[in-house]
Every structure is written in C-alpha cells, then in structure tokens.
Tab-separated table of C-alpha atoms in Angstrom:
chain	number	residue	atom	x	y	z
D	165	MET	CA	-9.029	36.475	29.813
D	166	PRO	CA	-7.685	36.680	25.923
D	167	PHE	CA	-4.786	34.821	24.763
D	168	THR	CA	-1.942	37.275	24.752
D	169	GLY	CA	0.598	35.147	22.579
D	170	ASP	CA	2.658	33.117	25.289
D	171	ARG	CA	5.834	31.564	23.440
D	172	SER	CA	5.289	28.392	25.370
D	173	TYR	CA	1.974	28.015	23.404
D	174	GLY	CA	3.522	28.407	20.187
D	175	ARG	CA	6.437	25.822	20.939
D	176	LEU	CA	3.742	23.551	22.132
D	177	ALA	CA	1.505	23.776	19.134
D	178	ALA	CA	4.799	23.247	16.791
D	179	ILE	CA	5.611	20.143	18.604
D	180	ALA	CA	2.048	18.993	18.378
D	181	VAL	CA	2.108	19.425	14.575
D	182	VAL	CA	5.393	17.350	14.284
D	183	VAL	CA	4.238	14.626	16.319
D	184	LEU	CA	0.953	14.171	14.405
D	185	ALA	CA	2.920	14.286	11.039
D	186	VAL	CA	5.148	11.665	12.238
D	187	ALA	CA	2.277	9.659	13.789
D	188	CYS	CA	0.315	9.700	10.274
D	189	HIS	CA	3.219	7.882	8.678
D	190	ARG	CA	4.041	5.267	11.386
D	191	ASN	CA	3.239	1.715	10.616
D	192	THR	CA	1.037	0.638	13.349
D	193	THR	CA	-0.683	-2.175	11.089
D	194	LYS	CA	-0.223	-5.862	12.022
D	195	VAL	CA	2.234	-7.481	9.555
D	196	PRO	CA	0.579	-10.622	8.052
D	197	ASP	CA	2.249	-13.892	8.453
D	198	GLY	CA	3.185	-16.501	5.994
D	199	ASP	CA	4.200	-16.509	2.388
D	200	ILE	CA	2.077	-13.731	0.779
D	201	LEU	CA	3.277	-14.306	-2.682
D	202	ALA	CA	2.243	-17.889	-2.584
D	203	SER	CA	-1.393	-16.990	-1.448
D	204	LEU	CA	-1.983	-14.649	-4.737
D	205	THR	CA	-4.064	-17.264	-6.175
D	206	VAL	CA	-6.860	-15.170	-7.366
D	207	PRO	CA	-7.223	-14.503	-11.060
D	208	SER	CA	-6.298	-11.255	-12.769
D	209	LEU	CA	-8.622	-8.799	-14.200
D	210	ALA	CA	-8.159	-10.510	-17.669
D	211	GLY	CA	-8.932	-14.061	-15.927
D	212	ASP	CA	-5.227	-15.247	-16.201
D	213	GLN	CA	-3.507	-16.632	-13.287
D	214	LEU	CA	-0.560	-14.773	-11.677
D	215	ASP	CA	2.852	-16.334	-12.325
D	216	ILE	CA	4.260	-16.181	-8.806
D	217	GLN	CA	7.712	-17.080	-9.931
D	218	ALA	CA	7.936	-13.892	-11.854
D	219	LEU	CA	7.818	-12.000	-8.605
D	220	GLU	CA	10.353	-13.961	-6.535
D	221	GLY	CA	13.546	-12.323	-5.965
D	222	LYS	CA	12.565	-8.844	-5.536
D	223	PRO	CA	10.541	-6.977	-2.946
D	224	THR	CA	6.790	-6.663	-3.843
D	225	LEU	CA	4.346	-3.893	-2.888
D	226	ILE	CA	0.756	-5.162	-2.792
D	227	LEU	CA	-1.908	-2.634	-2.788
D	228	PHE	CA	-5.393	-3.913	-1.859
D	229	MET	CA	-7.850	-1.299	-3.236
D	230	THR	CA	-11.178	-0.539	-4.847
D	231	PRO	CA	-11.516	1.384	-8.132
D	232	SER	CA	-13.754	3.954	-6.532
D	233	CYS	CA	-11.846	4.611	-3.357
D	234	VAL	CA	-10.405	8.080	-3.482
D	235	HIS	CA	-7.693	7.263	-1.170
D	236	CYS	CA	-6.802	4.245	-3.088
D	237	LEU	CA	-6.796	6.181	-6.170
D	238	ALA	CA	-4.365	8.787	-4.316
D	239	THR	CA	-2.048	6.129	-3.221
D	240	LEU	CA	-1.658	4.132	-6.525
D	241	PRO	CA	0.683	6.827	-8.285
D	242	HIS	CA	2.949	6.751	-5.226
D	243	ALA	CA	2.872	2.980	-4.989
D	244	ILE	CA	3.957	2.890	-8.726
D	245	GLU	CA	6.700	5.598	-8.330
D	246	ALA	CA	7.899	3.881	-5.196
D	247	ALA	CA	8.109	0.401	-6.747
D	248	LYS	CA	9.793	2.004	-9.884
D	249	GLN	CA	12.557	3.857	-7.719
D	250	GLN	CA	13.279	0.580	-5.735
D	251	ALA	CA	13.309	-1.554	-8.853
D	252	SER	CA	10.417	-3.683	-7.060
D	253	ASN	CA	7.348	-5.599	-8.282
D	254	ILE	CA	3.937	-4.143	-7.800
D	255	VAL	CA	0.492	-6.000	-7.542
D	256	ALA	CA	-2.986	-4.325	-7.291
D	257	VAL	CA	-5.493	-6.542	-5.678
D	258	PHE	CA	-9.138	-4.972	-6.232
D	259	VAL	CA	-11.141	-6.547	-3.274
D	260	ALA	CA	-14.422	-4.972	-4.514
D	261	GLY	CA	-15.963	-2.890	-7.189
D	262	ASP	CA	-16.679	-3.470	-10.829
D	263	SER	CA	-13.982	-5.048	-12.752
D	264	ALA	CA	-14.491	-2.841	-15.961
D	265	ARG	CA	-13.917	0.131	-13.755
D	266	ALA	CA	-10.907	-1.411	-12.195
D	267	GLN	CA	-9.370	-2.123	-15.816
D	268	ARG	CA	-10.079	1.556	-16.687
D	269	VAL	CA	-7.999	2.612	-13.630
D	270	VAL	CA	-5.221	-0.031	-14.595
D	271	ASP	CA	-5.411	1.346	-18.100
D	272	GLN	CA	-5.375	5.050	-17.321
D	273	LEU	CA	-2.381	4.832	-14.959
D	274	LYS	CA	-0.493	2.439	-17.116
D	275	PHE	CA	-0.235	0.201	-14.224
D	276	PRO	CA	2.998	-1.728	-14.569
D	277	GLY	CA	2.386	-4.931	-12.700
D	278	PRO	CA	-0.412	-7.589	-12.331
D	279	ALA	CA	-3.928	-6.452	-11.206
D	280	LEU	CA	-5.734	-9.109	-9.455
D	281	ARG	CA	-9.800	-9.386	-8.718
D	282	ASP	CA	-10.336	-10.801	-5.230
D	283	ASP	CA	-13.267	-12.825	-4.654
D	284	GLY	CA	-13.087	-12.420	-0.970
D	285	THR	CA	-10.280	-15.009	-0.534
D	286	LEU	CA	-7.501	-12.462	0.278
D	287	ARG	CA	-9.462	-9.873	1.828
D	288	LYS	CA	-10.554	-12.576	4.413
D	289	LEU	CA	-7.207	-14.173	4.621
D	290	TYR	CA	-5.524	-10.853	5.541
D	291	SER	CA	-8.383	-9.279	7.395
D	292	VAL	CA	-8.417	-6.248	4.997
D	293	GLU	CA	-11.164	-4.182	6.671
D	294	SER	CA	-10.445	-0.991	4.969
D	295	VAL	CA	-8.504	0.249	1.883
D	296	PRO	CA	-6.105	1.114	0.700
D	297	TYR	CA	-4.207	-1.574	2.600
D	298	THR	CA	-0.540	-1.873	1.463
D	299	VAL	CA	1.785	-4.975	2.203
D	300	ILE	CA	5.509	-4.914	1.502
D	301	VAL	CA	6.954	-8.387	0.648
D	302	GLY	CA	10.454	-9.279	0.931
D	303	LYS	CA	12.294	-11.294	-1.678
D	304	ASP	CA	11.350	-14.438	0.273
D	305	GLY	CA	7.378	-13.772	-0.258
D	306	HIS	CA	7.159	-12.896	3.609
D	307	ALA	CA	5.553	-9.525	4.545
D	308	THR	CA	8.084	-7.055	6.106
D	309	ASP	CA	5.589	-4.225	6.388
D	310	ALA	CA	1.818	-3.413	6.238
D	311	PHE	CA	0.144	0.216	6.072
D	312	GLU	CA	-3.467	1.403	6.180
D	313	GLY	CA	-4.591	4.326	4.483
D	314	GLU	CA	-3.028	6.667	2.235
D	315	GLN	CA	0.769	6.417	1.771
D	316	GLU	CA	3.172	8.627	0.216
D	317	THR	CA	6.081	7.729	-2.280
D	318	ASP	CA	8.942	8.293	0.248
D	319	THR	CA	7.264	6.082	2.806
D	320	LEU	CA	6.652	3.108	0.564
D	321	ALA	CA	10.179	3.499	-1.089
D	322	ARG	CA	11.785	3.385	2.190
D	323	SER	CA	9.763	0.289	3.129
D	324	LEU	CA	10.756	-1.430	-0.097
D	325	SER	CA	14.461	-0.547	0.451
D	326	ARG	CA	14.300	-2.212	3.893
D	327	ALA	CA	12.612	-5.474	2.237
D	328	ARG	CA	15.444	-5.682	-0.199
D	329	ASN	CA	17.924	-6.673	2.826
C-alpha cells in the first residue's frame, strides 16, 4: 500500500533529524587524564621545542591531525576561529604525513600557534586512532573535553569557554 502522507510520520522524521544533528555534536570521546600540556615534548615542524609555559594560564585547543586528511583540513579553520573568539591557545599536532606538506598547511592558513611533529609518542599516549582528534585543555593543563571527527566553530568555542572556568 503506498504511503499516504500520515502526519505522524512527518513529525517522527523531524524528531529523528534533530536527534541525529545533536548526536553528531555530542562529545562521547573519553577525555585523556594527566597534564596534557606537560606531555607536549615533541619538536615543532621547525625542530624547536615548545615553550609550555607560554601556554599556561589560558585554555588550549590541541588538534591532532595529518596534512592530507580532508576532515582535519575542514576542522582546522573552525579550530582557529574558536581559539580566536575565546582568546585561547591553539596547537596543531601532526601525527603522520610529510613535514613539508604540514608546513604548507600551516603557512597557507597562517596558523597562529605552535605546530608540532609527533614521532608516535603522543599518538600512543592518547590512543589517537583517527583524526581529527581535538583535546580542550584547561588553564591547569588538564583536559576538559575531547572530540573525534570534524567539529564546528561553535562546538569548539563553547568547550573553550567552559575550560576557562
């Protein structure tokens, strides 16, 4: 029998869309333990060591990514904007990929924070199995939120705002 346009079906479909939209932005990722800032000991793309003290006192958004991941590249501008809106730090951790390509991404987007090159240490420490993986760190260096997959500016900005308190 063909569908005749039952209104309850339309309402049910609308509710399903809302539930799915909310679920896509829910944080169901386990938040890592410990002093995250203190663990950022891998070198920058330029080979320098990160001055961790320069990050203390403000929330920090850490985006684990690769330079060839389309989802990472889609999230990066949102992460930059969220950090700017919340006057927060931002750090990119390239967990794989060519360093020259990572540097081109940093240069092209005028990335405002440190860009680190992971040798596998951080990926293993935080069990990063897929990217983008975003960790929001409070002023004390401990994580307050973690997200897997693409994220929008509003989601990241809200999380940074909560980390400020």
